[in-house]
Amino acid sequence: MRNLIEFIKKYNHWFVFVLLEVVSFVLLFKFNSYQGSVWFSSANAVAGKVYELDAAVKNYFSLTKINQQLNVRNLYLEQTVRKLSEQVDELTGQKDSSWLARTQEQVLKECKLIPAKVITNSLDKRDNFITIDKGRADGVRKDMGVACGNGVVGVVYMVSEHYAVVIPLLNSKSNLSVTIRERGYYGYLHWTGGRADLAYVDDIPRHAHFRLGDLVETSGYSSIFPPGIIVGQILHVYNSADGLSYRVQVRLTTDFGNLRDVCVIDNTAMEERINLLRNAEDSLRLKQN
């Protein structure tokens, strides 16, 4: 306290000067219209800039949440478009869907999507891995599918309490069941290294009819992915090594070099249905034998 008093005594003339300056400015701007209008305009301009900067900062930090919402929405829309397309085909008599396909069309509303962020990613290895910031505590389990707004990402390989490691399509161990949209031909997509936007589907039969540019999507023949999630687009067609089938080069729709937000697909309902169907088929086969 004593030091404070000494400080005020030593610099009291400066305090008086500042006080008089403040009083002078208040009198100047309050009782002179021109100076008052200048002050008002300048204060508004400064306040406007501050509010603009504040809004920009808030918008920037809200982009993460918006991206997560867009990823979830894009996945739902992709599935909805596919379902509507198949319903139009059925009504026009151009396509005869099986019971299993009709059942799988209902999977969309029963899937739970868990938004997650990519925290590590690699592209330059033979066996690449992705780490996401969601784990067992968030409902993520081994062998769940992972996708983003642009298409399939991969499959959950290992899970801890708060993190998970994903085997992406860009991994030599990845083996995804796919189909050519609206063509009905199935195969397995795999990556052979090299470019991060190209993969291949082998064993497409020679009698298959399809075109360059046709979309490749998940087949729904496993409990990992529901049917109709886009994987890529046919870029080139080659003959297989034995000449008995086609090898299709696919340009992946997922940009693995710019992957930030993904969704883990909890497809528990589909897993239960497929297991039930398999049990029924096994039971029928045993009775026939």
PDB file of C-alpha atoms in Angstrom:
ATOM      1  CA  MET A   1       0.000   0.000   0.000  1.00  0.00           C
ATOM      2  CA  ARG A   2       2.840   2.337   0.904  1.00  0.00           C
ATOM      3  CA  ASN A   3       4.518   1.725  -2.470  1.00  0.00           C
ATOM      4  CA  LEU A   4       1.255   2.506  -4.263  1.00  0.00           C
ATOM      5  CA  ILE A   5       0.897   5.821  -2.462  1.00  0.00           C
ATOM      6  CA  GLU A   6       4.506   6.708  -3.282  1.00  0.00           C
ATOM      7  CA  PHE A   7       3.894   5.836  -6.941  1.00  0.00           C
ATOM      8  CA  ILE A   8       0.783   8.077  -7.101  1.00  0.00           C
ATOM      9  CA  LYS A   9       2.634  10.966  -5.460  1.00  0.00           C
ATOM     10  CA  LYS A  10       5.529  10.637  -7.860  1.00  0.00           C
ATOM     11  CA  TYR A  11       3.389  10.578 -11.028  1.00  0.00           C
ATOM     12  CA  ASN A  12       0.334  12.575  -9.865  1.00  0.00           C
ATOM     13  CA  HIS A  13       0.780  15.203 -12.587  1.00  0.00           C
ATOM     14  CA  TRP A  14       0.418  12.498 -15.255  1.00  0.00           C
ATOM     15  CA  PHE A  15      -2.808  11.229 -13.713  1.00  0.00           C
ATOM     16  CA  VAL A  16      -4.175  14.787 -13.629  1.00  0.00           C
ATOM     17  CA  PHE A  17      -3.157  15.269 -17.268  1.00  0.00           C
ATOM     18  CA  VAL A  18      -4.909  12.095 -18.410  1.00  0.00           C
ATOM     19  CA  LEU A  19      -8.051  12.997 -16.425  1.00  0.00           C
ATOM     20  CA  LEU A  20      -8.193  16.463 -17.981  1.00  0.00           C
ATOM     21  CA  GLU A  21      -7.688  14.993 -21.450  1.00  0.00           C
ATOM     22  CA  VAL A  22     -10.614  12.607 -20.956  1.00  0.00           C
ATOM     23  CA  VAL A  23     -12.861  15.421 -19.689  1.00  0.00           C
ATOM     24  CA  SER A  24     -11.828  17.577 -22.673  1.00  0.00           C
ATOM     25  CA  PHE A  25     -12.674  14.858 -25.206  1.00  0.00           C
ATOM     26  CA  VAL A  26     -16.037  14.178 -23.540  1.00  0.00           C
ATOM     27  CA  LEU A  27     -16.938  17.894 -23.671  1.00  0.00           C
ATOM     28  CA  LEU A  28     -15.664  18.194 -27.252  1.00  0.00           C
ATOM     29  CA  PHE A  29     -17.661  15.286 -28.674  1.00  0.00           C
ATOM     30  CA  LYS A  30     -20.758  15.792 -26.526  1.00  0.00           C
ATOM     31  CA  PHE A  31     -21.377  19.497 -27.169  1.00  0.00           C
ATOM     32  CA  ASN A  32     -20.116  19.812 -30.774  1.00  0.00           C
ATOM     33  CA  SER A  33     -22.279  18.141 -33.426  1.00  0.00           C
ATOM     34  CA  TYR A  34     -19.585  17.750 -36.080  1.00  0.00           C
ATOM     35  CA  GLN A  35     -16.997  16.189 -33.764  1.00  0.00           C
ATOM     36  CA  GLY A  36     -19.763  14.038 -32.265  1.00  0.00           C
ATOM     37  CA  SER A  37     -20.789  12.662 -35.665  1.00  0.00           C
ATOM     38  CA  VAL A  38     -17.151  11.908 -36.541  1.00  0.00           C
ATOM     39  CA  TRP A  39     -16.731  10.017 -33.263  1.00  0.00           C
ATOM     40  CA  PHE A  40     -19.981   8.122 -33.776  1.00  0.00           C
ATOM     41  CA  SER A  41     -19.032   7.059 -37.310  1.00  0.00           C
ATOM     42  CA  SER A  42     -15.518   5.994 -36.315  1.00  0.00           C
ATOM     43  CA  ALA A  43     -16.777   4.042 -33.307  1.00  0.00           C
ATOM     44  CA  ASN A  44     -19.325   2.240 -35.468  1.00  0.00           C
ATOM     45  CA  ALA A  45     -16.680   1.356 -38.051  1.00  0.00           C
ATOM     46  CA  VAL A  46     -14.348  -0.053 -35.389  1.00  0.00           C
ATOM     47  CA  ALA A  47     -17.185  -1.984 -33.714  1.00  0.00           C
ATOM     48  CA  GLY A  48     -18.255  -3.350 -37.094  1.00  0.00           C
ATOM     49  CA  LYS A  49     -14.739  -4.629 -37.813  1.00  0.00           C
ATOM     50  CA  VAL A  50     -14.540  -6.246 -34.377  1.00  0.00           C
ATOM     51  CA  TYR A  51     -17.911  -7.987 -34.864  1.00  0.00           C
ATOM     52  CA  GLU A  52     -16.882  -9.087 -38.370  1.00  0.00           C
ATOM     53  CA  LEU A  53     -13.655 -10.613 -37.041  1.00  0.00           C
ATOM     54  CA  ASP A  54     -15.559 -12.312 -34.218  1.00  0.00           C
ATOM     55  CA  ALA A  55     -18.039 -13.815 -36.697  1.00  0.00           C
ATOM     56  CA  ALA A  56     -15.226 -15.036 -38.964  1.00  0.00           C
ATOM     57  CA  VAL A  57     -13.488 -16.774 -36.051  1.00  0.00           C
ATOM     58  CA  LYS A  58     -16.723 -18.431 -34.911  1.00  0.00           C
ATOM     59  CA  ASN A  59     -17.528 -19.566 -38.471  1.00  0.00           C
ATOM     60  CA  TYR A  60     -14.057 -21.058 -38.881  1.00  0.00           C
ATOM     61  CA  PHE A  61     -14.276 -23.132 -35.717  1.00  0.00           C
ATOM     62  CA  SER A  62     -17.805 -24.277 -36.599  1.00  0.00           C
ATOM     63  CA  LEU A  63     -16.612 -25.784 -39.916  1.00  0.00           C
ATOM     64  CA  THR A  64     -15.659 -29.053 -38.206  1.00  0.00           C
ATOM     65  CA  LYS A  65     -19.206 -29.640 -37.024  1.00  0.00           C
ATOM     66  CA  ILE A  66     -20.618 -28.591 -40.408  1.00  0.00           C
ATOM     67  CA  ASN A  67     -18.295 -31.013 -42.243  1.00  0.00           C
ATOM     68  CA  GLN A  68     -19.374 -33.868 -39.986  1.00  0.00           C
ATOM     69  CA  GLN A  69     -23.032 -33.066 -40.622  1.00  0.00           C
ATOM     70  CA  LEU A  70     -22.417 -32.897 -44.393  1.00  0.00           C
ATOM     71  CA  ASN A  71     -20.658 -36.267 -44.388  1.00  0.00           C
ATOM     72  CA  VAL A  72     -23.592 -37.910 -42.624  1.00  0.00           C
ATOM     73  CA  ARG A  73     -26.078 -36.170 -44.910  1.00  0.00           C
ATOM     74  CA  ASN A  74     -24.213 -37.165 -48.084  1.00  0.00           C
ATOM     75  CA  LEU A  75     -24.213 -40.824 -47.070  1.00  0.00           C
ATOM     76  CA  TYR A  76     -27.952 -40.725 -46.415  1.00  0.00           C
ATOM     77  CA  LEU A  77     -28.630 -38.957 -49.712  1.00  0.00           C
ATOM     78  CA  GLU A  78     -26.522 -41.452 -51.683  1.00  0.00           C
ATOM     79  CA  GLN A  79     -28.509 -44.316 -50.207  1.00  0.00           C
ATOM     80  CA  THR A  80     -31.830 -42.536 -50.753  1.00  0.00           C
ATOM     81  CA  VAL A  81     -31.070 -41.876 -54.435  1.00  0.00           C
ATOM     82  CA  ARG A  82     -30.217 -45.535 -54.943  1.00  0.00           C
ATOM     83  CA  LYS A  83     -33.390 -46.728 -53.258  1.00  0.00           C
ATOM     84  CA  LEU A  84     -35.572 -44.356 -55.297  1.00  0.00           C
ATOM     85  CA  SER A  85     -33.826 -45.450 -58.490  1.00  0.00           C
ATOM     86  CA  GLU A  86     -34.545 -49.109 -57.766  1.00  0.00           C
ATOM     87  CA  GLN A  87     -38.173 -48.329 -56.937  1.00  0.00           C
ATOM     88  CA  VAL A  88     -38.561 -46.556 -60.307  1.00  0.00           C
ATOM     89  CA  ASP A  89     -37.014 -49.583 -62.065  1.00  0.00           C
ATOM     90  CA  GLU A  90     -39.467 -51.903 -60.328  1.00  0.00           C
ATOM     91  CA  LEU A  91     -42.475 -49.754 -61.199  1.00  0.00           C
ATOM     92  CA  THR A  92     -41.448 -49.518 -64.850  1.00  0.00           C
ATOM     93  CA  GLY A  93     -40.773 -53.259 -65.032  1.00  0.00           C
ATOM     94  CA  GLN A  94     -37.122 -52.848 -65.987  1.00  0.00           C
ATOM     95  CA  LYS A  95     -35.733 -54.675 -63.023  1.00  0.00           C
ATOM     96  CA  ASP A  96     -36.788 -57.627 -60.890  1.00  0.00           C
ATOM     97  CA  SER A  97     -35.377 -57.273 -57.356  1.00  0.00           C
ATOM     98  CA  SER A  98     -34.969 -60.298 -55.118  1.00  0.00           C
ATOM     99  CA  TRP A  99     -36.306 -60.579 -51.597  1.00  0.00           C
ATOM    100  CA  LEU A 100     -32.845 -59.983 -50.201  1.00  0.00           C
ATOM    101  CA  ALA A 101     -32.430 -56.770 -52.201  1.00  0.00           C
ATOM    102  CA  ARG A 102     -35.842 -55.541 -51.011  1.00  0.00           C
ATOM    103  CA  THR A 103     -34.814 -56.287 -47.440  1.00  0.00           C
ATOM    104  CA  GLN A 104     -31.493 -54.503 -47.805  1.00  0.00           C
ATOM    105  CA  GLU A 105     -33.191 -51.364 -49.046  1.00  0.00           C
ATOM    106  CA  GLN A 106     -34.577 -50.876 -45.539  1.00  0.00           C
ATOM    107  CA  VAL A 107     -31.134 -50.935 -43.941  1.00  0.00           C
ATOM    108  CA  LEU A 108     -30.491 -47.207 -44.339  1.00  0.00           C
ATOM    109  CA  LYS A 109     -32.841 -46.061 -41.613  1.00  0.00           C
ATOM    110  CA  GLU A 110     -31.518 -48.721 -39.241  1.00  0.00           C
ATOM    111  CA  CYS A 111     -27.842 -47.799 -39.591  1.00  0.00           C
ATOM    112  CA  LYS A 112     -26.228 -45.641 -36.952  1.00  0.00           C
ATOM    113  CA  LEU A 113     -23.535 -43.280 -38.232  1.00  0.00           C
ATOM    114  CA  ILE A 114     -20.758 -42.267 -35.827  1.00  0.00           C
ATOM    115  CA  PRO A 115     -18.940 -39.087 -37.018  1.00  0.00           C
ATOM    116  CA  ALA A 116     -15.166 -39.129 -36.514  1.00  0.00           C
ATOM    117  CA  LYS A 117     -12.082 -37.160 -37.506  1.00  0.00           C
ATOM    118  CA  VAL A 118      -8.966 -38.553 -39.162  1.00  0.00           C
ATOM    119  CA  ILE A 119      -5.919 -37.891 -36.981  1.00  0.00           C
ATOM    120  CA  THR A 120      -3.282 -39.882 -38.901  1.00  0.00           C
ATOM    121  CA  ASN A 121      -3.235 -41.076 -42.492  1.00  0.00           C
ATOM    122  CA  SER A 122      -0.685 -42.511 -44.941  1.00  0.00           C
ATOM    123  CA  LEU A 123      -0.673 -42.913 -48.716  1.00  0.00           C
ATOM    124  CA  ASP A 124       2.855 -43.964 -49.662  1.00  0.00           C
ATOM    125  CA  LYS A 125       2.981 -47.474 -48.212  1.00  0.00           C
ATOM    126  CA  ARG A 126       1.908 -50.872 -49.492  1.00  0.00           C
ATOM    127  CA  ASP A 127      -0.260 -51.287 -46.383  1.00  0.00           C
ATOM    128  CA  ASN A 128      -1.614 -47.904 -45.346  1.00  0.00           C
ATOM    129  CA  PHE A 129      -3.551 -47.263 -42.158  1.00  0.00           C
ATOM    130  CA  ILE A 130      -5.836 -44.509 -40.881  1.00  0.00           C
ATOM    131  CA  THR A 131      -6.381 -43.552 -37.241  1.00  0.00           C
ATOM    132  CA  ILE A 132      -9.657 -41.885 -36.168  1.00  0.00           C
ATOM    133  CA  ASP A 133     -10.583 -40.158 -32.908  1.00  0.00           C
ATOM    134  CA  LYS A 134     -13.485 -42.441 -31.980  1.00  0.00           C
ATOM    135  CA  GLY A 135     -13.218 -45.761 -30.152  1.00  0.00           C
ATOM    136  CA  ARG A 136     -14.971 -48.306 -28.005  1.00  0.00           C
ATOM    137  CA  ALA A 137     -16.420 -45.636 -25.728  1.00  0.00           C
ATOM    138  CA  ASP A 138     -18.169 -44.086 -28.742  1.00  0.00           C
ATOM    139  CA  GLY A 139     -19.675 -47.359 -29.970  1.00  0.00           C
ATOM    140  CA  VAL A 140     -16.998 -48.234 -32.533  1.00  0.00           C
ATOM    141  CA  ARG A 141     -16.221 -51.941 -32.915  1.00  0.00           C
ATOM    142  CA  LYS A 142     -13.880 -54.063 -35.009  1.00  0.00           C
ATOM    143  CA  ASP A 143     -15.049 -54.805 -38.586  1.00  0.00           C
ATOM    144  CA  MET A 144     -17.349 -51.777 -38.835  1.00  0.00           C
ATOM    145  CA  GLY A 145     -17.379 -49.976 -42.174  1.00  0.00           C
ATOM    146  CA  VAL A 146     -16.014 -46.444 -42.542  1.00  0.00           C
ATOM    147  CA  ALA A 147     -17.155 -43.991 -45.211  1.00  0.00           C
ATOM    148  CA  CYS A 148     -17.160 -40.280 -45.981  1.00  0.00           C
ATOM    149  CA  GLY A 149     -19.408 -38.004 -47.995  1.00  0.00           C
ATOM    150  CA  ASN A 150     -17.623 -39.043 -51.209  1.00  0.00           C
ATOM    151  CA  GLY A 151     -17.652 -42.812 -50.725  1.00  0.00           C
ATOM    152  CA  VAL A 152     -16.116 -45.794 -48.953  1.00  0.00           C
ATOM    153  CA  VAL A 153     -12.990 -45.311 -46.809  1.00  0.00           C
ATOM    154  CA  GLY A 154     -12.295 -48.734 -45.277  1.00  0.00           C
ATOM    155  CA  VAL A 155     -12.953 -51.118 -42.389  1.00  0.00           C
ATOM    156  CA  VAL A 156     -12.173 -50.773 -38.674  1.00  0.00           C
ATOM    157  CA  TYR A 157      -9.254 -53.064 -37.821  1.00  0.00           C
ATOM    158  CA  MET A 158      -8.325 -52.315 -34.191  1.00  0.00           C
ATOM    159  CA  VAL A 159     -10.160 -50.427 -31.457  1.00  0.00           C
ATOM    160  CA  SER A 160      -9.085 -48.849 -28.171  1.00  0.00           C
ATOM    161  CA  GLU A 161     -11.199 -46.899 -25.718  1.00  0.00           C
ATOM    162  CA  HIS A 162     -11.015 -43.589 -27.598  1.00  0.00           C
ATOM    163  CA  TYR A 163      -9.315 -44.366 -30.929  1.00  0.00           C
ATOM    164  CA  ALA A 164      -9.569 -46.826 -33.808  1.00  0.00           C
ATOM    165  CA  VAL A 165      -7.280 -47.960 -36.625  1.00  0.00           C
ATOM    166  CA  VAL A 166      -8.875 -48.361 -40.050  1.00  0.00           C
ATOM    167  CA  ILE A 167      -7.695 -50.490 -42.970  1.00  0.00           C
ATOM    168  CA  PRO A 168      -8.481 -48.208 -45.933  1.00  0.00           C
ATOM    169  CA  LEU A 169      -9.068 -49.252 -49.517  1.00  0.00           C
ATOM    170  CA  LEU A 170      -5.412 -48.271 -50.028  1.00  0.00           C
ATOM    171  CA  ASN A 171      -4.145 -51.414 -48.318  1.00  0.00           C
ATOM    172  CA  SER A 172      -3.098 -54.715 -49.869  1.00  0.00           C
ATOM    173  CA  LYS A 173      -5.263 -56.574 -47.304  1.00  0.00           C
ATOM    174  CA  SER A 174      -8.412 -54.681 -48.293  1.00  0.00           C
ATOM    175  CA  ASN A 175     -10.946 -56.833 -50.175  1.00  0.00           C
ATOM    176  CA  LEU A 176     -14.296 -55.114 -50.692  1.00  0.00           C
ATOM    177  CA  SER A 177     -17.371 -56.745 -52.254  1.00  0.00           C
ATOM    178  CA  VAL A 178     -18.694 -54.380 -54.931  1.00  0.00           C
ATOM    179  CA  THR A 179     -21.157 -54.314 -57.795  1.00  0.00           C
ATOM    180  CA  ILE A 180     -21.551 -52.255 -60.949  1.00  0.00           C
ATOM    181  CA  ARG A 181     -24.555 -50.023 -60.364  1.00  0.00           C
ATOM    182  CA  GLU A 182     -27.688 -51.063 -62.261  1.00  0.00           C
ATOM    183  CA  ARG A 183     -25.737 -53.835 -64.050  1.00  0.00           C
ATOM    184  CA  GLY A 184     -25.845 -56.541 -61.394  1.00  0.00           C
ATOM    185  CA  TYR A 185     -22.283 -57.814 -61.859  1.00  0.00           C
ATOM    186  CA  TYR A 186     -20.243 -58.432 -58.725  1.00  0.00           C
ATOM    187  CA  GLY A 187     -16.576 -58.631 -57.857  1.00  0.00           C
ATOM    188  CA  TYR A 188     -13.984 -57.761 -55.247  1.00  0.00           C
ATOM    189  CA  LEU A 189     -12.155 -54.457 -55.279  1.00  0.00           C
ATOM    190  CA  HIS A 190      -8.514 -54.328 -54.271  1.00  0.00           C
ATOM    191  CA  TRP A 191      -5.608 -51.895 -54.437  1.00  0.00           C
ATOM    192  CA  THR A 192      -2.266 -52.883 -55.960  1.00  0.00           C
ATOM    193  CA  GLY A 193      -0.212 -49.897 -54.824  1.00  0.00           C
ATOM    194  CA  GLY A 194       0.866 -46.832 -56.740  1.00  0.00           C
ATOM    195  CA  ARG A 195      -1.690 -44.086 -57.295  1.00  0.00           C
ATOM    196  CA  ALA A 196      -4.029 -43.366 -54.393  1.00  0.00           C
ATOM    197  CA  ASP A 197      -7.049 -42.831 -56.647  1.00  0.00           C
ATOM    198  CA  LEU A 198      -6.996 -46.108 -58.605  1.00  0.00           C
ATOM    199  CA  ALA A 199      -8.066 -49.633 -57.667  1.00  0.00           C
ATOM    200  CA  TYR A 200      -9.174 -52.766 -59.549  1.00  0.00           C
ATOM    201  CA  VAL A 201     -12.101 -55.170 -59.672  1.00  0.00           C
ATOM    202  CA  ASP A 202     -11.246 -58.653 -60.953  1.00  0.00           C
ATOM    203  CA  ASP A 203     -13.315 -61.593 -62.231  1.00  0.00           C
ATOM    204  CA  ILE A 204     -16.046 -59.632 -63.991  1.00  0.00           C
ATOM    205  CA  PRO A 205     -17.561 -62.238 -66.389  1.00  0.00           C
ATOM    206  CA  ARG A 206     -16.981 -61.921 -70.128  1.00  0.00           C
ATOM    207  CA  HIS A 207     -20.707 -61.768 -70.864  1.00  0.00           C
ATOM    208  CA  ALA A 208     -21.124 -58.716 -68.589  1.00  0.00           C
ATOM    209  CA  HIS A 209     -22.517 -55.579 -70.225  1.00  0.00           C
ATOM    210  CA  PHE A 210     -21.298 -52.273 -68.819  1.00  0.00           C
ATOM    211  CA  ARG A 211     -19.724 -49.038 -69.966  1.00  0.00           C
ATOM    212  CA  LEU A 212     -16.834 -46.782 -69.060  1.00  0.00           C
ATOM    213  CA  GLY A 213     -18.082 -44.256 -66.527  1.00  0.00           C
ATOM    214  CA  ASP A 214     -20.467 -46.693 -64.797  1.00  0.00           C
ATOM    215  CA  LEU A 215     -20.474 -46.353 -61.021  1.00  0.00           C
ATOM    216  CA  VAL A 216     -19.137 -49.052 -58.712  1.00  0.00           C
ATOM    217  CA  GLU A 217     -20.779 -49.372 -55.290  1.00  0.00           C
ATOM    218  CA  THR A 218     -20.908 -51.658 -52.264  1.00  0.00           C
ATOM    219  CA  SER A 219     -22.849 -54.839 -52.934  1.00  0.00           C
ATOM    220  CA  GLY A 220     -24.388 -55.299 -49.481  1.00  0.00           C
ATOM    221  CA  TYR A 221     -23.313 -58.954 -49.471  1.00  0.00           C
ATOM    222  CA  SER A 222     -21.594 -58.542 -46.123  1.00  0.00           C
ATOM    223  CA  SER A 223     -22.551 -57.142 -42.748  1.00  0.00           C
ATOM    224  CA  ILE A 224     -19.948 -54.367 -42.999  1.00  0.00           C
ATOM    225  CA  PHE A 225     -21.487 -52.002 -45.566  1.00  0.00           C
ATOM    226  CA  PRO A 226     -25.097 -51.575 -46.620  1.00  0.00           C
ATOM    227  CA  PRO A 227     -25.644 -51.752 -50.395  1.00  0.00           C
ATOM    228  CA  GLY A 228     -25.300 -48.704 -52.604  1.00  0.00           C
ATOM    229  CA  ILE A 229     -22.451 -46.719 -51.018  1.00  0.00           C
ATOM    230  CA  ILE A 230     -20.409 -45.384 -53.904  1.00  0.00           C
ATOM    231  CA  VAL A 231     -16.841 -46.629 -54.322  1.00  0.00           C
ATOM    232  CA  GLY A 232     -15.702 -45.287 -57.664  1.00  0.00           C
ATOM    233  CA  GLN A 233     -16.200 -45.018 -61.408  1.00  0.00           C
ATOM    234  CA  ILE A 234     -15.031 -47.374 -64.158  1.00  0.00           C
ATOM    235  CA  LEU A 235     -12.036 -45.871 -65.943  1.00  0.00           C
ATOM    236  CA  HIS A 236     -10.625 -48.723 -68.074  1.00  0.00           C
ATOM    237  CA  VAL A 237     -11.373 -52.380 -68.846  1.00  0.00           C
ATOM    238  CA  TYR A 238      -8.691 -55.033 -69.372  1.00  0.00           C
ATOM    239  CA  ASN A 239      -8.659 -58.751 -70.079  1.00  0.00           C
ATOM    240  CA  SER A 240      -7.720 -60.972 -67.163  1.00  0.00           C
ATOM    241  CA  ALA A 241      -4.457 -62.922 -67.280  1.00  0.00           C
ATOM    242  CA  ASP A 242      -6.251 -66.108 -68.386  1.00  0.00           C
ATOM    243  CA  GLY A 243      -8.566 -64.252 -70.785  1.00  0.00           C
ATOM    244  CA  LEU A 244     -11.684 -65.703 -69.161  1.00  0.00           C
ATOM    245  CA  SER A 245     -12.895 -62.526 -67.446  1.00  0.00           C
ATOM    246  CA  TYR A 246     -12.437 -58.764 -67.277  1.00  0.00           C
ATOM    247  CA  ARG A 247     -10.298 -56.681 -64.988  1.00  0.00           C
ATOM    248  CA  VAL A 248     -11.845 -53.271 -64.350  1.00  0.00           C
ATOM    249  CA  GLN A 249      -9.835 -50.228 -63.334  1.00  0.00           C
ATOM    250  CA  VAL A 250     -11.806 -47.966 -60.982  1.00  0.00           C
ATOM    251  CA  ARG A 251     -11.162 -44.335 -60.118  1.00  0.00           C
ATOM    252  CA  LEU A 252     -11.966 -44.043 -56.418  1.00  0.00           C
ATOM    253  CA  THR A 253     -14.339 -41.244 -55.435  1.00  0.00           C
ATOM    254  CA  THR A 254     -12.788 -40.867 -51.971  1.00  0.00           C
ATOM    255  CA  ASP A 255      -9.903 -38.380 -51.924  1.00  0.00           C
ATOM    256  CA  PHE A 256      -7.587 -40.095 -49.431  1.00  0.00           C
ATOM    257  CA  GLY A 257      -5.062 -37.274 -49.655  1.00  0.00           C
ATOM    258  CA  ASN A 258      -7.600 -34.785 -48.321  1.00  0.00           C
ATOM    259  CA  LEU A 259      -9.491 -36.968 -45.861  1.00  0.00           C
ATOM    260  CA  ARG A 260     -10.584 -35.175 -42.690  1.00  0.00           C
ATOM    261  CA  ASP A 261     -14.100 -36.206 -41.631  1.00  0.00           C
ATOM    262  CA  VAL A 262     -15.502 -39.741 -41.824  1.00  0.00           C
ATOM    263  CA  CYS A 263     -18.433 -41.767 -40.506  1.00  0.00           C
ATOM    264  CA  VAL A 264     -18.274 -45.190 -38.883  1.00  0.00           C
ATOM    265  CA  ILE A 265     -21.273 -47.303 -39.941  1.00  0.00           C
ATOM    266  CA  ASP A 266     -22.923 -49.297 -37.178  1.00  0.00           C
ATOM    267  CA  ASN A 267     -24.725 -51.864 -39.302  1.00  0.00           C
ATOM    268  CA  THR A 268     -25.864 -54.138 -36.470  1.00  0.00           C
ATOM    269  CA  ALA A 269     -29.348 -54.638 -37.913  1.00  0.00           C
ATOM    270  CA  MET A 270     -27.962 -55.739 -41.274  1.00  0.00           C
ATOM    271  CA  GLU A 271     -25.522 -58.099 -39.566  1.00  0.00           C
ATOM    272  CA  GLU A 272     -28.381 -59.749 -37.682  1.00  0.00           C
ATOM    273  CA  ARG A 273     -30.456 -60.167 -40.858  1.00  0.00           C
ATOM    274  CA  ILE A 274     -27.632 -61.646 -42.907  1.00  0.00           C
ATOM    275  CA  ASN A 275     -26.696 -64.073 -40.121  1.00  0.00           C
ATOM    276  CA  LEU A 276     -30.340 -65.132 -39.865  1.00  0.00           C
ATOM    277  CA  LEU A 277     -30.549 -65.638 -43.634  1.00  0.00           C
ATOM    278  CA  ARG A 278     -27.325 -67.660 -43.634  1.00  0.00           C
ATOM    279  CA  ASN A 279     -28.583 -69.835 -40.790  1.00  0.00           C
ATOM    280  CA  ALA A 280     -31.812 -70.463 -42.717  1.00  0.00           C
ATOM    281  CA  GLU A 281     -29.857 -71.412 -45.857  1.00  0.00           C
ATOM    282  CA  ASP A 282     -27.576 -73.743 -43.869  1.00  0.00           C
ATOM    283  CA  SER A 283     -30.550 -75.376 -42.191  1.00  0.00           C
ATOM    284  CA  LEU A 284     -32.294 -75.940 -45.542  1.00  0.00           C
ATOM    285  CA  ARG A 285     -29.114 -77.358 -47.037  1.00  0.00           C
ATOM    286  CA  LEU A 286     -28.745 -79.828 -44.168  1.00  0.00           C
ATOM    287  CA  LYS A 287     -32.351 -81.011 -44.586  1.00  0.00           C
ATOM    288  CA  GLN A 288     -31.817 -81.563 -48.305  1.00  0.00           C
ATOM    289  CA  ASN A 289     -28.718 -83.630 -47.606  1.00  0.00           C
TER     290      ASN A 289
END
